[in-house]
Tab-separated table of C-alpha atoms in Angstrom:
chain	number	residue	atom	x	y	z
W	3	UNK	CA	13.929	7.959	-9.708
W	4	UNK	CA	13.462	7.802	-6.194
W	5	UNK	CA	11.219	10.828	-4.747
W	6	UNK	CA	9.737	9.270	-1.489
W	7	UNK	CA	10.750	6.670	0.955
W	8	UNK	CA	8.305	5.623	3.880
W	9	UNK	CA	10.295	4.761	7.154
W	10	UNK	CA	9.090	3.006	9.806
W	11	UNK	CA	10.482	1.687	13.024
W	12	UNK	CA	11.253	3.266	16.511
W	13	UNK	CA	13.543	5.938	17.748
W	14	UNK	CA	16.675	3.534	17.764
W	15	UNK	CA	15.815	2.570	13.996
W	16	UNK	CA	15.599	6.334	13.054
W	17	UNK	CA	18.604	7.047	14.828
W	18	UNK	CA	20.709	4.024	13.081
W	19	UNK	CA	19.377	5.043	9.730
W	20	UNK	CA	20.031	8.908	10.247
W	21	UNK	CA	23.551	7.688	11.496
W	22	UNK	CA	24.087	6.100	8.075
W	23	UNK	CA	22.938	8.639	6.175
W	24	UNK	CA	25.390	11.196	8.110
W	25	UNK	CA	28.109	9.066	7.934
W	26	UNK	CA	28.599	8.942	4.380
W	27	UNK	CA	28.509	12.459	4.256
W	28	UNK	CA	27.752	12.563	0.271
W	29	UNK	CA	25.074	14.408	-1.925
W	30	UNK	CA	21.540	12.863	-1.884
W	31	UNK	CA	22.083	11.284	1.385
W	32	UNK	CA	20.147	13.092	3.714
W	33	UNK	CA	15.954	13.353	3.843
W	34	UNK	CA	13.085	15.410	4.483
W	35	UNK	CA	10.211	14.707	6.989
W	36	UNK	CA	7.505	17.170	6.626
W	37	UNK	CA	5.986	16.830	10.201
W	38	UNK	CA	2.507	18.186	11.260
W	39	UNK	CA	2.912	18.789	14.646
W	40	UNK	CA	-1.120	19.236	15.778
W	41	UNK	CA	-2.711	22.016	16.803
W	42	UNK	CA	-0.367	23.812	19.406
W	43	UNK	CA	0.634	21.924	22.366
W	44	UNK	CA	3.193	19.235	22.769
W	45	UNK	CA	0.438	17.226	24.330
W	46	UNK	CA	-1.053	17.507	20.923
W	47	UNK	CA	2.148	16.006	19.343
W	48	UNK	CA	2.208	12.411	17.792
W	49	UNK	CA	4.789	9.876	18.981
W	50	UNK	CA	6.041	9.387	15.688
W	51	UNK	CA	6.403	13.518	15.195
W	52	UNK	CA	8.333	13.728	18.429
W	53	UNK	CA	10.548	10.770	17.186
W	54	UNK	CA	11.533	12.597	14.201
W	55	UNK	CA	12.051	16.001	15.679
W	56	UNK	CA	14.411	14.685	17.969
W	57	UNK	CA	16.336	12.742	15.504
W	58	UNK	CA	16.846	15.249	13.008
W	59	UNK	CA	19.997	17.149	12.190
W	60	UNK	CA	17.827	20.479	11.008
W	61	UNK	CA	14.663	22.037	12.036
W	62	UNK	CA	13.079	24.378	9.501
W	63	UNK	CA	9.743	26.239	9.805
W	64	UNK	CA	7.768	29.391	10.544
W	65	UNK	CA	9.441	30.974	13.524
W	66	UNK	CA	6.038	30.487	15.490
W	67	UNK	CA	5.553	27.165	14.773
W	68	UNK	CA	9.502	26.295	15.670
W	69	UNK	CA	8.622	27.832	19.007
W	70	UNK	CA	6.235	25.660	19.928
W	71	UNK	CA	8.449	22.579	19.924
W	72	UNK	CA	11.586	24.015	21.218
W	73	UNK	CA	11.779	21.530	24.313
W	74	UNK	CA	12.333	18.817	21.612
W	75	UNK	CA	15.080	20.470	19.547
W	76	UNK	CA	17.452	21.942	21.675
W	77	UNK	CA	20.748	22.071	20.624
W	78	UNK	CA	19.754	21.461	16.921
W	79	UNK	CA	20.080	23.756	13.857
W	80	UNK	CA	17.720	26.077	12.893
W	81	UNK	CA	16.532	27.512	9.956
W	82	UNK	CA	13.074	30.144	10.041
W	83	UNK	CA	11.410	32.735	8.590
W	84	UNK	CA	8.152	34.624	8.974
W	85	UNK	CA	5.106	34.238	7.094
W	86	UNK	CA	4.652	34.376	3.204
W	87	UNK	CA	8.441	32.905	2.818
W	88	UNK	CA	7.046	29.328	2.274
W	89	UNK	CA	9.374	28.573	-0.614
W	90	UNK	CA	12.263	30.052	0.738
W	91	UNK	CA	11.914	27.475	3.528
W	92	UNK	CA	11.134	24.262	1.689
W	93	UNK	CA	13.785	25.430	-0.538
W	94	UNK	CA	16.217	25.433	2.032
W	95	UNK	CA	14.980	22.102	3.446
W	96	UNK	CA	15.678	20.328	-0.176
W	97	UNK	CA	19.294	22.140	-0.096
W	98	UNK	CA	19.921	20.835	3.378
W	99	UNK	CA	19.204	17.013	2.613
W	100	UNK	CA	21.200	17.091	-0.807
W	101	UNK	CA	24.131	17.917	1.513
W	102	UNK	CA	23.520	14.694	3.525
W	103	UNK	CA	21.339	16.500	6.606
W	104	UNK	CA	18.014	14.975	8.093
W	105	UNK	CA	15.634	17.793	7.945
W	106	UNK	CA	12.172	18.115	9.917
W	107	UNK	CA	10.179	20.932	8.025
W	108	UNK	CA	7.354	21.882	10.772
W	109	UNK	CA	4.021	22.704	9.950
W	110	UNK	CA	1.022	23.184	12.424
W	111	UNK	CA	-1.805	20.925	12.313
W	112	UNK	CA	-1.254	18.175	9.744
W	113	UNK	CA	1.697	19.039	7.125
W	114	UNK	CA	-0.702	17.841	3.985
W	115	UNK	CA	-3.411	20.191	4.984
W	116	UNK	CA	-3.007	23.690	3.953
W	117	UNK	CA	0.516	22.929	5.052
W	118	UNK	CA	4.047	22.477	3.427
W	119	UNK	CA	4.051	18.616	2.122
W	120	UNK	CA	2.810	19.339	-1.269
W	121	UNK	CA	5.129	22.337	-1.932
W	122	UNK	CA	8.117	20.163	-0.997
W	123	UNK	CA	7.137	17.496	-3.385
W	124	UNK	CA	6.408	19.892	-6.080
W	125	UNK	CA	9.767	21.696	-5.353
W	126	UNK	CA	11.740	18.620	-5.513
W	127	UNK	CA	10.210	17.291	-8.502
W	128	UNK	CA	10.593	20.831	-10.334
W	129	UNK	CA	13.963	21.490	-9.401
W	130	UNK	CA	15.487	17.948	-10.781
W	131	UNK	CA	18.916	16.872	-9.460
W	132	UNK	CA	19.511	14.565	-6.965
W	133	UNK	CA	16.667	12.953	-5.681
W	134	UNK	CA	15.688	13.664	-2.305
W	135	UNK	CA	13.875	11.031	0.602
W	136	UNK	CA	10.766	12.790	1.485
W	137	UNK	CA	8.589	11.227	4.437
W	138	UNK	CA	4.892	13.332	5.289
W	139	UNK	CA	4.485	12.741	9.195
W	140	UNK	CA	0.846	13.386	9.664
W	141	UNK	CA	-0.573	15.372	12.703
W	142	UNK	CA	-3.854	15.971	14.559
W	143	UNK	CA	-5.536	18.936	12.301
W	144	UNK	CA	-6.171	21.957	13.703
W	145	UNK	CA	-10.265	21.587	12.620
W	146	UNK	CA	-10.244	17.970	14.588
W	147	UNK	CA	-8.975	19.486	17.883
W	148	UNK	CA	-11.668	22.438	17.445
W	149	UNK	CA	-14.614	19.751	16.750
W	150	UNK	CA	-13.618	17.790	19.753
W	151	UNK	CA	-13.982	21.302	21.786
W	152	UNK	CA	-17.639	21.310	20.574
W	153	UNK	CA	-18.601	17.762	20.860
W	154	UNK	CA	-18.847	15.649	17.750
W	155	UNK	CA	-19.998	17.815	14.753
W	156	UNK	CA	-17.838	16.122	12.466
W	157	UNK	CA	-19.921	12.861	12.728
W	158	UNK	CA	-21.023	12.703	8.984
W	159	UNK	CA	-19.789	14.591	5.858
W	160	UNK	CA	-18.134	17.855	6.129
W	161	UNK	CA	-16.012	19.957	4.246
W	162	UNK	CA	-13.007	22.079	4.843
W	163	UNK	CA	-12.626	25.221	3.050
W	164	UNK	CA	-9.960	28.321	3.470
W	165	UNK	CA	-10.953	31.616	3.325
W	166	UNK	CA	-7.355	33.190	2.239
W	167	UNK	CA	-7.497	34.844	-0.969
W	168	UNK	CA	-3.556	35.000	-1.178
W	169	UNK	CA	-3.616	32.010	-3.614
W	170	UNK	CA	-7.213	31.499	-4.545
W	171	UNK	CA	-9.444	34.102	-5.910
W	172	UNK	CA	-12.246	35.280	-3.696
W	173	UNK	CA	-15.000	34.795	-6.441
W	174	UNK	CA	-13.983	30.679	-6.056
W	175	UNK	CA	-13.727	30.851	-2.611
W	176	UNK	CA	-17.094	31.958	-2.086
W	177	UNK	CA	-18.300	29.561	-4.773
W	178	UNK	CA	-17.317	26.678	-2.507
W	179	UNK	CA	-19.018	28.286	0.629
W	180	UNK	CA	-22.123	28.477	-1.517
W	181	UNK	CA	-21.962	25.019	-2.984
W	182	UNK	CA	-21.091	23.473	0.565
W	183	UNK	CA	-23.659	25.276	1.951
W	184	UNK	CA	-26.194	23.997	-0.700
W	185	UNK	CA	-24.997	20.537	0.129
W	186	UNK	CA	-25.820	20.757	3.898
W	187	UNK	CA	-22.064	19.978	4.984
W	188	UNK	CA	-20.615	20.735	8.249
W	189	UNK	CA	-18.135	23.631	7.305
W	190	UNK	CA	-14.875	24.097	8.903
W	191	UNK	CA	-13.465	27.533	7.573
W	192	UNK	CA	-9.631	27.654	8.216
W	193	UNK	CA	-7.760	31.251	7.692
W	194	UNK	CA	-11.315	33.286	8.689
W	195	UNK	CA	-9.298	36.665	9.206
W	196	UNK	CA	-5.897	38.517	9.019
W	197	UNK	CA	-5.130	42.125	9.412
W	198	UNK	CA	-5.532	42.368	6.023
W	199	UNK	CA	-8.378	40.492	5.505
W	200	UNK	CA	-11.162	41.205	7.666
W	201	UNK	CA	-14.452	40.956	5.517
W	202	UNK	CA	-13.956	37.208	4.463
W	203	UNK	CA	-15.537	35.768	7.378
W	204	UNK	CA	-18.596	38.141	7.637
W	205	UNK	CA	-19.353	37.066	4.035
W	206	UNK	CA	-18.769	33.625	4.701
W	207	UNK	CA	-21.308	33.775	7.542
W	208	UNK	CA	-23.664	35.638	5.583
W	209	UNK	CA	-23.725	32.576	2.710
């Protein structure tokens, strides 16, 4: 069964495809675009991401990230939640798509790097039922934007490690940091701290 379809072409092409999907009104005629919006300003959003956001019927995402693209989604149906409700957001996106709507799931940075792309695919396969068309729209990762500010620290091999222990035990995170340090990688640290996680960054820097 079809799980993923990649669409190409300009805004006119996408608009025509969107109209075709909406026109049938049947289940399984919609699509989910998992959109990376880059590290934060509209100037860092790719042309493809802008195209998809303006051409979608529904925008789904974390409230703060959706706020960043408000100028592009005026008048559209929007579904947002706070942090830790990622599963609910992705399930809602799939539900909208199965009702025939074109949905953009907004992610910061790149949708496939600590974003919602993997979860969308996983839920789509696990739920069964009507197949949903899914496209991942890449964005500029935050570590690439940060690297540009520093100059060119990623010219050779590097590692990206998240310090969030919400889904990964700290012992494993620490093991990864040690292995990357021993291998002399340049290391990009994601999710360095939060109001509840305050020691991880200090420990990582000590390593």
